[in-house]
Amino acid sequence: MTIHTHIYNKVYSVGVVMMLLAAILFFSACGSSDKVPIKAEKVADSLLVKVAVFPSLDALPLALANDWGVFDSLGVSVEMDVFRSQMDAEKALVDGKADVVLTDMFRVGWWQWHKKPLKFAFATHRPLYLVPNRTLRVSKVEQLDDRMIAGTRNSLEDFFIDNIITQIKNRKGQILRPQINSVELRLRMLKSGQLDAVVFNAQQALKAQSADYPSLKVRHDSLTGLAGFAFNTNSLRTKEVQLSKLSRAYDIVVAKLRSNARMPQISDQTRQSLFLGHAIDTLLNPKLHFAATSAPDDKNKTLVAEWLRLNAATSGYTGDTLFVQP
């Protein structure tokens, strides 16, 4: 049993890159879902579980579950596809090309309102960080008044930006919110001075920190339990047993990670596929950056439904169908 990890990428000519960046500056959504597979033997298994993720530290434990033989020990065959953005990973699931996706409750609710077959299954640890352009010399949230903050619309990141804006006292200007879905592209644009501030998960925040782009001090407590994995409800009919083992595998890996003071060796394939690089190795703290999964909290159904109603025009959505039933 092997996880087949794929890099979703696209090669652009210089001219196309320039046009893409111009479009981005006009706040068009960005992301790529063209596939460049890492060659691996195909597993002929009707019970193969296909997992779609994007570059985020809470994707790493499932990748390591393959590297360390945890899936083998649980009798599960898994194939992991890595996409440039959370939205591209979600699209793979709603198109029937994945059984599981790394996402958040707001995105699951948004897709459910559009009658797509997915439910939130279990929560992971995914704190978000606000990283400003260092040339602006921004040291506190209040200085982002009349600036732009890049993230993904109708998502946990969008919810986070809302919370940030409420912390800007005596706000006078307009906060622009360009949608840059690819987290790695967001990082490159920040470094090139094209964005005032961006929302990152821990992986890109640590990469930014290693390049002398520190995060601002903002509250994270409101994000707890809102990120994690969702299941394709069609897949639950035939692969329920296999899917139920994913959180167990995840927790086995997290326990091993947290028992070490330093990060263990990560395979080159996993590192390349998840865009980990080597720059953040000395900054990763297993006890700080990884945590066991948790069951979704019912109180978040109302929170998600109300936020989507106000921000994504999802009238009539109550959140009653948000979670996989235990």
CSV table of C-alpha atoms in Angstrom, one decimal, residues 126-326:
chain,number,residue,atom,x,y,z
A,126,ARG,CA,-4.6,25.1,11.9
A,127,PRO,CA,-3.9,28.5,13.5
A,128,LEU,CA,-3.7,31.4,11.0
A,129,TYR,CA,-1.2,34.2,11.0
A,130,LEU,CA,-1.2,37.8,9.6
A,131,VAL,CA,2.0,38.7,8.0
A,132,PRO,CA,2.6,42.3,6.7
A,133,ASN,CA,4.9,43.6,4.0
A,134,ARG,CA,8.1,44.4,5.9
A,135,THR,CA,8.7,47.5,3.8
A,136,LEU,CA,5.6,49.1,5.4
A,137,ARG,CA,7.1,48.8,8.8
A,138,VAL,CA,3.8,47.6,10.2
A,139,SER,CA,4.1,46.4,13.8
A,140,LYS,CA,0.4,46.3,14.9
A,141,VAL,CA,-3.0,45.6,13.4
A,142,GLU,CA,-4.1,49.3,13.6
A,143,GLN,CA,-1.6,50.2,10.9
A,144,LEU,CA,-3.4,48.1,8.3
A,145,ASP,CA,-6.2,50.6,8.1
A,146,ASP,CA,-6.7,51.5,4.4
A,147,ARG,CA,-4.5,48.6,3.3
A,148,MET,CA,-5.1,45.2,1.6
A,149,ILE,CA,-5.2,41.8,3.3
A,150,ALA,CA,-5.0,38.8,0.9
A,151,GLY,CA,-6.7,35.5,1.6
A,152,THR,CA,-9.4,33.1,0.4
A,153,ARG,CA,-13.1,34.2,0.2
A,154,ASN,CA,-15.9,32.4,2.1
A,155,SER,CA,-13.4,30.5,4.2
A,156,LEU,CA,-11.8,30.3,7.6
A,157,GLU,CA,-9.2,32.8,6.3
A,158,ASP,CA,-12.1,35.2,5.4
A,159,PHE,CA,-13.6,34.7,8.9
A,160,PHE,CA,-10.1,35.4,10.4
A,161,ILE,CA,-9.8,38.7,8.4
A,162,ASP,CA,-13.2,39.8,9.7
A,163,ASN,CA,-11.9,39.3,13.2
A,164,ILE,CA,-8.7,41.2,12.4
A,165,ILE,CA,-10.7,44.2,11.0
A,166,THR,CA,-12.7,44.4,14.3
A,167,GLN,CA,-9.3,44.9,16.1
A,168,ILE,CA,-8.5,48.0,14.0
A,169,LYS,CA,-9.6,50.9,16.3
A,170,ASN,CA,-11.0,54.1,14.8
A,171,ARG,CA,-10.9,52.7,11.3
A,172,LYS,CA,-11.2,55.4,8.6
A,173,GLY,CA,-10.1,53.7,5.4
A,174,GLN,CA,-11.3,50.7,3.3
A,175,ILE,CA,-9.7,47.3,3.8
A,176,LEU,CA,-9.2,45.7,0.4
A,177,ARG,CA,-9.4,41.9,0.4
A,178,PRO,CA,-7.8,40.4,-2.8
A,179,GLN,CA,-8.5,36.7,-3.2
A,180,ILE,CA,-5.2,34.9,-3.8
A,181,ASN,CA,-6.0,31.2,-3.4
A,182,SER,CA,-2.6,29.7,-3.8
A,183,VAL,CA,-0.8,29.9,-0.5
A,184,GLU,CA,2.6,29.6,-2.0
A,185,LEU,CA,1.8,32.3,-4.6
A,186,ARG,CA,0.6,34.5,-1.8
A,187,LEU,CA,4.0,34.1,-0.1
A,188,ARG,CA,5.9,35.0,-3.3
A,189,MET,CA,3.7,38.1,-3.9
A,190,LEU,CA,4.4,39.3,-0.3
A,191,LYS,CA,8.1,38.9,-0.8
A,192,SER,CA,8.0,40.8,-4.0
A,193,GLY,CA,6.1,43.7,-2.4
A,194,GLN,CA,2.8,43.2,-4.2
A,195,LEU,CA,0.6,42.8,-1.1
A,196,ASP,CA,0.3,44.8,2.1
A,197,ALA,CA,-0.5,41.9,4.3
A,198,VAL,CA,-1.5,38.2,3.9
A,199,VAL,CA,-3.1,35.4,5.9
A,200,PHE,CA,-1.0,32.3,6.2
A,201,ASN,CA,-1.3,29.0,7.8
A,202,ALA,CA,1.7,27.9,10.0
A,203,GLN,CA,3.7,26.5,7.1
A,204,GLN,CA,3.8,29.7,5.0
A,205,ALA,CA,4.1,31.8,8.2
A,206,LEU,CA,7.2,30.0,9.2
A,207,LYS,CA,8.6,30.3,5.7
A,208,ALA,CA,8.0,34.0,5.9
A,209,GLN,CA,9.6,34.2,9.3
A,210,SER,CA,12.7,32.5,8.0
A,211,ALA,CA,12.9,35.3,5.4
A,212,ASP,CA,12.5,38.0,8.1
A,213,TYR,CA,8.8,38.6,7.7
A,214,PRO,CA,7.4,38.3,11.2
A,215,SER,CA,3.7,37.8,12.0
A,216,LEU,CA,1.6,40.4,13.8
A,217,LYS,CA,0.2,39.6,17.3
A,218,VAL,CA,-3.5,38.8,16.8
A,219,ARG,CA,-6.0,36.6,18.6
A,220,HIS,CA,-6.3,33.1,17.3
A,221,ASP,CA,-8.7,31.5,19.9
A,222,SER,CA,-11.8,32.0,17.7
A,223,LEU,CA,-10.4,29.6,15.0
A,224,THR,CA,-10.1,26.5,17.2
A,225,GLY,CA,-11.9,23.5,15.8
A,226,LEU,CA,-13.0,25.1,12.5
A,227,ALA,CA,-10.4,23.6,10.2
A,228,GLY,CA,-9.9,20.0,9.3
A,229,PHE,CA,-11.0,17.2,6.9
A,230,ALA,CA,-14.3,16.7,5.1
A,231,PHE,CA,-15.6,13.5,3.5
A,232,ASN,CA,-17.4,12.9,0.2
A,233,THR,CA,-20.8,11.7,1.3
A,234,ASN,CA,-21.0,9.4,-1.7
A,235,SER,CA,-17.7,7.8,-0.7
A,236,LEU,CA,-19.1,7.2,2.8
A,237,ARG,CA,-21.5,4.7,1.4
A,238,THR,CA,-18.8,2.3,0.2
A,239,LYS,CA,-15.6,3.3,2.1
A,240,GLU,CA,-17.0,4.2,5.6
A,241,VAL,CA,-14.7,1.7,7.4
A,242,GLN,CA,-11.6,3.0,5.6
A,243,LEU,CA,-12.5,6.7,6.1
A,244,SER,CA,-13.1,6.1,9.8
A,245,LYS,CA,-9.4,5.1,10.2
A,246,LEU,CA,-8.0,8.4,8.9
A,247,SER,CA,-8.3,10.3,12.1
A,248,ARG,CA,-6.7,7.4,14.0
A,249,ALA,CA,-3.8,7.3,11.6
A,250,TYR,CA,-3.5,11.1,12.0
A,251,ASP,CA,-3.4,10.9,15.8
A,252,ILE,CA,-0.8,8.1,15.8
A,253,VAL,CA,1.5,10.3,13.8
A,254,VAL,CA,0.9,13.4,15.8
A,255,ALA,CA,1.6,11.5,19.0
A,256,LYS,CA,5.0,10.4,17.6
A,257,LEU,CA,5.7,13.9,16.4
A,258,ARG,CA,4.9,15.5,19.8
A,259,SER,CA,7.1,12.9,21.6
A,260,ASN,CA,10.2,14.4,19.9
A,261,ALA,CA,11.9,17.7,20.6
A,262,ARG,CA,12.8,18.1,17.0
A,263,MET,CA,11.1,17.2,13.7
A,264,PRO,CA,12.0,13.8,12.4
A,265,GLN,CA,13.3,13.1,8.9
A,266,ILE,CA,10.8,13.9,6.1
A,267,SER,CA,11.0,12.1,2.8
A,268,ASP,CA,12.1,14.1,-0.2
A,269,GLN,CA,8.8,13.2,-2.0
A,270,THR,CA,6.7,14.4,0.9
A,271,ARG,CA,8.8,17.5,1.3
A,272,GLN,CA,8.6,18.4,-2.5
A,273,SER,CA,4.9,17.6,-2.8
A,274,LEU,CA,3.8,19.7,0.2
A,275,PHE,CA,6.2,22.6,-0.7
A,276,LEU,CA,7.9,22.2,2.6
A,277,GLY,CA,11.4,23.1,1.7
A,278,HIS,CA,14.2,23.1,4.3
A,279,ALA,CA,14.1,26.7,5.5
A,280,ILE,CA,11.6,26.1,8.3
A,281,ASP,CA,13.1,22.9,9.7
A,282,THR,CA,14.7,24.7,12.7
A,283,LEU,CA,11.6,26.7,13.4
A,284,LEU,CA,9.2,23.7,13.5
A,285,ASN,CA,8.2,22.8,17.0
A,286,PRO,CA,6.2,19.5,17.0
A,287,LYS,CA,4.5,20.2,20.4
A,288,LEU,CA,3.5,23.7,19.2
A,289,HIS,CA,2.6,23.0,15.5
A,290,PHE,CA,0.8,19.7,15.7
A,291,ALA,CA,-2.2,18.4,17.7
A,292,ALA,CA,-4.5,15.4,17.7
A,293,THR,CA,-7.8,15.5,15.8
A,294,SER,CA,-11.0,16.4,17.5
A,295,ALA,CA,-14.7,15.8,16.8
A,296,PRO,CA,-16.5,18.8,15.4
A,297,ASP,CA,-18.3,20.9,18.0
A,298,ASP,CA,-22.1,21.3,17.5
A,299,LYS,CA,-21.9,25.0,18.6
A,300,ASN,CA,-20.0,25.8,15.4
A,301,LYS,CA,-23.0,24.9,13.2
A,302,THR,CA,-24.8,28.1,14.2
A,303,LEU,CA,-21.6,30.2,14.0
A,304,VAL,CA,-20.8,28.9,10.4
A,305,ALA,CA,-24.4,29.2,9.2
A,306,GLU,CA,-24.8,32.8,10.5
A,307,TRP,CA,-21.4,33.9,9.1
A,308,LEU,CA,-22.2,32.4,5.7
A,309,ARG,CA,-25.7,34.0,5.6
A,310,LEU,CA,-24.2,37.4,6.3
A,311,ASN,CA,-21.1,37.1,4.1
A,312,ALA,CA,-21.9,34.6,1.3
A,313,ALA,CA,-25.6,35.1,0.9
A,314,THR,CA,-26.5,31.5,1.8
A,315,SER,CA,-30.1,32.2,2.7
A,316,GLY,CA,-31.9,29.3,4.3
A,317,TYR,CA,-28.7,27.3,5.2
A,318,THR,CA,-28.8,26.3,8.9
A,319,GLY,CA,-25.7,24.1,9.2
A,320,ASP,CA,-27.8,21.1,10.3
A,321,THR,CA,-26.1,18.9,7.7
A,322,LEU,CA,-22.6,20.3,8.3
A,323,PHE,CA,-21.0,17.3,10.1
A,324,VAL,CA,-20.6,13.6,9.5
A,325,GLN,CA,-22.8,11.8,12.0
A,326,PRO,CA,-20.8,9.7,14.5
